[in-house]
Amino acid sequence: MPNKNIQLILNKTTANLGYEGEIINVSKGYARNYLLPYKVAEPLTKSRLQYAQKIEAQKVRVREENILQMTKLKNDLESINKFSLKRKISENNNIFGSVNEKDIIDLINSNTGISLQKEQVQLPEVKEIGVYNIELKLLDNLVALVELHILPETSS
């Protein structure tokens, strides 16, 4: 029985197939009718294989640099550890309005110059003055913990 599969290298990340630069085994019909005409993948050649290995090495290097940079950022944030935010309060220490991820991002950016994304901030529900622990998810496995102090706003 002849081999009905062909090896291709992906040009772009595709659901259920793999990531860009990955080598895949697919049936000849799928390759001939879809992957090759739409330039989703190309036949595996020595030059394409070398190119894919070079691209993968670059990605690994960039990923390692990113990990080092985020580790330094985590150490910087944890050395500061405490951020304070003033809010108007009611008579029973409940705050007016809310504290959301954007407030935290602006606070950290104004104090340190570090810009974060909204998805990186894990904020507990903040309803009254006090101290709250905030998780800043820098990478998938790298989390910085900082304290948020909600203080009453003094009226003069």
PDB file of C-alpha atoms in Angstrom:
ATOM      1  CA  MET A   1       0.000   0.000   0.000  1.00  0.00           C
ATOM      2  CA  PRO A   2       1.559   3.358  -1.004  1.00  0.00           C
ATOM      3  CA  ASN A   3       2.159   6.170   1.467  1.00  0.00           C
ATOM      4  CA  LYS A   4      -0.814   8.537   1.372  1.00  0.00           C
ATOM      5  CA  ASN A   5       0.744  11.288   3.493  1.00  0.00           C
ATOM      6  CA  ILE A   6       3.067  14.148   2.591  1.00  0.00           C
ATOM      7  CA  GLN A   7       5.295  16.341   4.750  1.00  0.00           C
ATOM      8  CA  LEU A   8       4.741  20.099   4.568  1.00  0.00           C
ATOM      9  CA  ILE A   9       5.970  23.117   6.469  1.00  0.00           C
ATOM     10  CA  LEU A  10       3.334  25.624   7.645  1.00  0.00           C
ATOM     11  CA  ASN A  11       3.556  29.237   6.470  1.00  0.00           C
ATOM     12  CA  LYS A  12       1.072  30.455   9.075  1.00  0.00           C
ATOM     13  CA  THR A  13      -0.438  29.268  12.303  1.00  0.00           C
ATOM     14  CA  THR A  14      -3.562  27.230  11.603  1.00  0.00           C
ATOM     15  CA  ALA A  15      -6.098  25.761  14.013  1.00  0.00           C
ATOM     16  CA  ASN A  16      -5.902  21.954  14.300  1.00  0.00           C
ATOM     17  CA  LEU A  17      -2.675  21.828  12.256  1.00  0.00           C
ATOM     18  CA  GLY A  18       0.026  23.699  14.129  1.00  0.00           C
ATOM     19  CA  TYR A  19       2.139  26.812  14.339  1.00  0.00           C
ATOM     20  CA  GLU A  20       4.077  28.675  11.671  1.00  0.00           C
ATOM     21  CA  GLY A  21       7.311  26.898  10.760  1.00  0.00           C
ATOM     22  CA  GLU A  22       6.108  23.545  12.107  1.00  0.00           C
ATOM     23  CA  ILE A  23       6.481  20.385  10.019  1.00  0.00           C
ATOM     24  CA  ILE A  24       3.217  18.481   9.543  1.00  0.00           C
ATOM     25  CA  ASN A  25       2.098  15.220   7.947  1.00  0.00           C
ATOM     26  CA  VAL A  26      -1.129  15.496   5.948  1.00  0.00           C
ATOM     27  CA  SER A  27      -2.840  13.543   3.221  1.00  0.00           C
ATOM     28  CA  LYS A  28      -1.844  14.320  -0.346  1.00  0.00           C
ATOM     29  CA  GLY A  29      -5.362  15.410  -1.282  1.00  0.00           C
ATOM     30  CA  TYR A  30      -5.599  17.906   1.603  1.00  0.00           C
ATOM     31  CA  ALA A  31      -2.194  19.296   0.670  1.00  0.00           C
ATOM     32  CA  ARG A  32      -2.910  19.478  -3.066  1.00  0.00           C
ATOM     33  CA  ASN A  33      -6.463  20.866  -2.796  1.00  0.00           C
ATOM     34  CA  TYR A  34      -6.212  23.272   0.132  1.00  0.00           C
ATOM     35  CA  LEU A  35      -2.875  23.842   1.839  1.00  0.00           C
ATOM     36  CA  LEU A  36      -0.702  24.434  -1.223  1.00  0.00           C
ATOM     37  CA  PRO A  37      -3.107  26.539  -3.383  1.00  0.00           C
ATOM     38  CA  TYR A  38      -3.950  28.863  -0.465  1.00  0.00           C
ATOM     39  CA  LYS A  39      -0.274  29.068   0.545  1.00  0.00           C
ATOM     40  CA  VAL A  40      -1.030  27.811   4.046  1.00  0.00           C
ATOM     41  CA  ALA A  41       1.896  25.391   3.721  1.00  0.00           C
ATOM     42  CA  GLU A  42       4.780  24.614   1.365  1.00  0.00           C
ATOM     43  CA  PRO A  43       6.524  21.387   0.452  1.00  0.00           C
ATOM     44  CA  LEU A  44       9.364  20.465   2.774  1.00  0.00           C
ATOM     45  CA  THR A  45      12.727  21.176   1.151  1.00  0.00           C
ATOM     46  CA  LYS A  46      16.220  21.478   2.621  1.00  0.00           C
ATOM     47  CA  SER A  47      16.222  25.266   2.292  1.00  0.00           C
ATOM     48  CA  ARG A  48      12.743  25.615   3.877  1.00  0.00           C
ATOM     49  CA  LEU A  49      13.806  23.290   6.698  1.00  0.00           C
ATOM     50  CA  GLN A  50      16.927  25.396   7.362  1.00  0.00           C
ATOM     51  CA  TYR A  51      14.829  28.564   7.225  1.00  0.00           C
ATOM     52  CA  ALA A  52      12.317  27.105   9.697  1.00  0.00           C
ATOM     53  CA  GLN A  53      15.127  26.117  12.073  1.00  0.00           C
ATOM     54  CA  LYS A  54      16.593  29.625  11.830  1.00  0.00           C
ATOM     55  CA  ILE A  55      13.197  31.218  12.553  1.00  0.00           C
ATOM     56  CA  GLU A  56      12.670  28.856  15.503  1.00  0.00           C
ATOM     57  CA  ALA A  57      16.090  29.789  16.923  1.00  0.00           C
ATOM     58  CA  GLN A  58      15.157  33.476  16.646  1.00  0.00           C
ATOM     59  CA  LYS A  59      11.849  32.846  18.411  1.00  0.00           C
ATOM     60  CA  VAL A  60      13.622  31.001  21.231  1.00  0.00           C
ATOM     61  CA  ARG A  61      16.108  33.855  21.623  1.00  0.00           C
ATOM     62  CA  VAL A  62      13.326  36.473  21.694  1.00  0.00           C
ATOM     63  CA  ARG A  63      11.354  34.360  24.191  1.00  0.00           C
ATOM     64  CA  GLU A  64      14.414  34.094  26.481  1.00  0.00           C
ATOM     65  CA  GLU A  65      15.016  37.860  26.273  1.00  0.00           C
ATOM     66  CA  ASN A  66      11.352  38.440  27.096  1.00  0.00           C
ATOM     67  CA  ILE A  67      11.591  36.134  30.115  1.00  0.00           C
ATOM     68  CA  LEU A  68      14.677  37.998  31.381  1.00  0.00           C
ATOM     69  CA  GLN A  69      12.984  41.357  30.853  1.00  0.00           C
ATOM     70  CA  MET A  70       9.794  40.260  32.633  1.00  0.00           C
ATOM     71  CA  THR A  71      11.796  38.756  35.524  1.00  0.00           C
ATOM     72  CA  LYS A  72      13.535  42.109  35.980  1.00  0.00           C
ATOM     73  CA  LEU A  73      10.145  43.839  35.807  1.00  0.00           C
ATOM     74  CA  LYS A  74       8.771  41.456  38.447  1.00  0.00           C
ATOM     75  CA  ASN A  75      11.707  42.193  40.749  1.00  0.00           C
ATOM     76  CA  ASP A  76      11.216  45.949  40.252  1.00  0.00           C
ATOM     77  CA  LEU A  77       7.497  45.738  41.034  1.00  0.00           C
ATOM     78  CA  GLU A  78       7.998  43.522  44.074  1.00  0.00           C
ATOM     79  CA  SER A  79      10.752  45.792  45.418  1.00  0.00           C
ATOM     80  CA  ILE A  80       8.247  48.673  45.363  1.00  0.00           C
ATOM     81  CA  ASN A  81       5.546  46.306  46.657  1.00  0.00           C
ATOM     82  CA  LYS A  82       3.060  48.969  47.801  1.00  0.00           C
ATOM     83  CA  PHE A  83       0.878  51.335  45.781  1.00  0.00           C
ATOM     84  CA  SER A  84      -1.628  53.755  47.304  1.00  0.00           C
ATOM     85  CA  LEU A  85      -4.830  55.030  45.788  1.00  0.00           C
ATOM     86  CA  LYS A  86      -7.145  57.651  47.304  1.00  0.00           C
ATOM     87  CA  ARG A  87     -10.901  57.454  46.909  1.00  0.00           C
ATOM     88  CA  LYS A  88     -13.901  59.270  48.353  1.00  0.00           C
ATOM     89  CA  ILE A  89     -15.597  57.200  51.033  1.00  0.00           C
ATOM     90  CA  SER A  90     -18.988  57.027  52.702  1.00  0.00           C
ATOM     91  CA  GLU A  91     -19.573  57.031  56.449  1.00  0.00           C
ATOM     92  CA  ASN A  92     -19.205  53.248  56.710  1.00  0.00           C
ATOM     93  CA  ASN A  93     -15.827  53.161  54.851  1.00  0.00           C
ATOM     94  CA  ASN A  94     -17.286  52.023  51.518  1.00  0.00           C
ATOM     95  CA  ILE A  95     -15.732  53.744  48.546  1.00  0.00           C
ATOM     96  CA  PHE A  96     -17.746  55.700  45.997  1.00  0.00           C
ATOM     97  CA  GLY A  97     -17.320  54.325  42.494  1.00  0.00           C
ATOM     98  CA  SER A  98     -15.009  51.429  41.877  1.00  0.00           C
ATOM     99  CA  VAL A  99     -11.377  50.536  41.439  1.00  0.00           C
ATOM    100  CA  ASN A 100     -10.762  48.720  38.175  1.00  0.00           C
ATOM    101  CA  GLU A 101      -7.810  47.397  36.183  1.00  0.00           C
ATOM    102  CA  LYS A 102      -7.350  50.690  34.330  1.00  0.00           C
ATOM    103  CA  ASP A 103      -6.890  52.549  37.630  1.00  0.00           C
ATOM    104  CA  ILE A 104      -4.189  50.072  38.655  1.00  0.00           C
ATOM    105  CA  ILE A 105      -2.440  50.292  35.265  1.00  0.00           C
ATOM    106  CA  ASP A 106      -2.452  54.101  35.403  1.00  0.00           C
ATOM    107  CA  LEU A 107      -1.178  54.072  38.998  1.00  0.00           C
ATOM    108  CA  ILE A 108       1.711  51.715  38.196  1.00  0.00           C
ATOM    109  CA  ASN A 109       2.540  53.593  34.996  1.00  0.00           C
ATOM    110  CA  SER A 110       2.617  56.996  36.726  1.00  0.00           C
ATOM    111  CA  ASN A 111       4.820  55.711  39.564  1.00  0.00           C
ATOM    112  CA  THR A 112       7.210  53.447  37.661  1.00  0.00           C
ATOM    113  CA  GLY A 113       6.787  54.082  33.933  1.00  0.00           C
ATOM    114  CA  ILE A 114       5.879  50.407  33.435  1.00  0.00           C
ATOM    115  CA  SER A 115       2.949  49.876  31.094  1.00  0.00           C
ATOM    116  CA  LEU A 116       0.773  46.796  31.521  1.00  0.00           C
ATOM    117  CA  GLN A 117      -2.261  45.403  29.717  1.00  0.00           C
ATOM    118  CA  LYS A 118      -5.684  45.086  31.322  1.00  0.00           C
ATOM    119  CA  GLU A 119      -5.559  41.291  30.988  1.00  0.00           C
ATOM    120  CA  GLN A 120      -2.402  41.158  33.121  1.00  0.00           C
ATOM    121  CA  VAL A 121      -4.067  42.609  36.239  1.00  0.00           C
ATOM    122  CA  GLN A 122      -5.910  40.201  38.550  1.00  0.00           C
ATOM    123  CA  LEU A 123      -7.903  42.499  40.821  1.00  0.00           C
ATOM    124  CA  PRO A 124     -10.068  41.363  43.743  1.00  0.00           C
ATOM    125  CA  GLU A 125     -13.365  43.131  44.358  1.00  0.00           C
ATOM    126  CA  VAL A 126     -12.550  46.469  45.982  1.00  0.00           C
ATOM    127  CA  LYS A 127     -15.514  47.948  47.848  1.00  0.00           C
ATOM    128  CA  GLU A 128     -14.004  49.621  50.928  1.00  0.00           C
ATOM    129  CA  ILE A 129     -10.786  51.159  52.207  1.00  0.00           C
ATOM    130  CA  GLY A 130      -8.024  48.757  53.192  1.00  0.00           C
ATOM    131  CA  VAL A 131      -5.168  46.687  51.816  1.00  0.00           C
ATOM    132  CA  TYR A 132      -5.643  44.389  48.824  1.00  0.00           C
ATOM    133  CA  ASN A 133      -3.232  41.938  47.192  1.00  0.00           C
ATOM    134  CA  ILE A 134      -3.015  42.294  43.427  1.00  0.00           C
ATOM    135  CA  GLU A 135      -1.542  39.740  41.033  1.00  0.00           C
ATOM    136  CA  LEU A 136       0.157  41.072  37.920  1.00  0.00           C
ATOM    137  CA  LYS A 137       0.463  38.250  35.396  1.00  0.00           C
ATOM    138  CA  LEU A 138       3.577  39.159  33.415  1.00  0.00           C
ATOM    139  CA  LEU A 139       3.947  35.819  31.600  1.00  0.00           C
ATOM    140  CA  ASP A 140       2.102  32.506  31.771  1.00  0.00           C
ATOM    141  CA  ASN A 141       4.229  31.293  34.670  1.00  0.00           C
ATOM    142  CA  LEU A 142       5.534  34.617  36.045  1.00  0.00           C
ATOM    143  CA  VAL A 143       3.314  36.537  38.478  1.00  0.00           C
ATOM    144  CA  ALA A 144       4.247  39.633  40.498  1.00  0.00           C
ATOM    145  CA  LEU A 145       2.390  40.302  43.754  1.00  0.00           C
ATOM    146  CA  VAL A 146       1.891  43.892  44.906  1.00  0.00           C
ATOM    147  CA  GLU A 147      -0.195  45.508  47.624  1.00  0.00           C
ATOM    148  CA  LEU A 148      -2.812  48.135  46.894  1.00  0.00           C
ATOM    149  CA  HIS A 149      -3.690  50.486  49.754  1.00  0.00           C
ATOM    150  CA  ILE A 150      -7.046  52.218  49.352  1.00  0.00           C
ATOM    151  CA  LEU A 151      -6.955  55.389  51.441  1.00  0.00           C
ATOM    152  CA  PRO A 152      -9.710  57.887  52.195  1.00  0.00           C
ATOM    153  CA  GLU A 153      -9.537  61.112  50.253  1.00  0.00           C
ATOM    154  CA  THR A 154      -9.190  64.045  52.644  1.00  0.00           C
ATOM    155  CA  SER A 155     -11.303  67.072  51.871  1.00  0.00           C
ATOM    156  CA  SER A 156      -9.725  70.428  52.568  1.00  0.00           C
TER     157      SER A 156
END
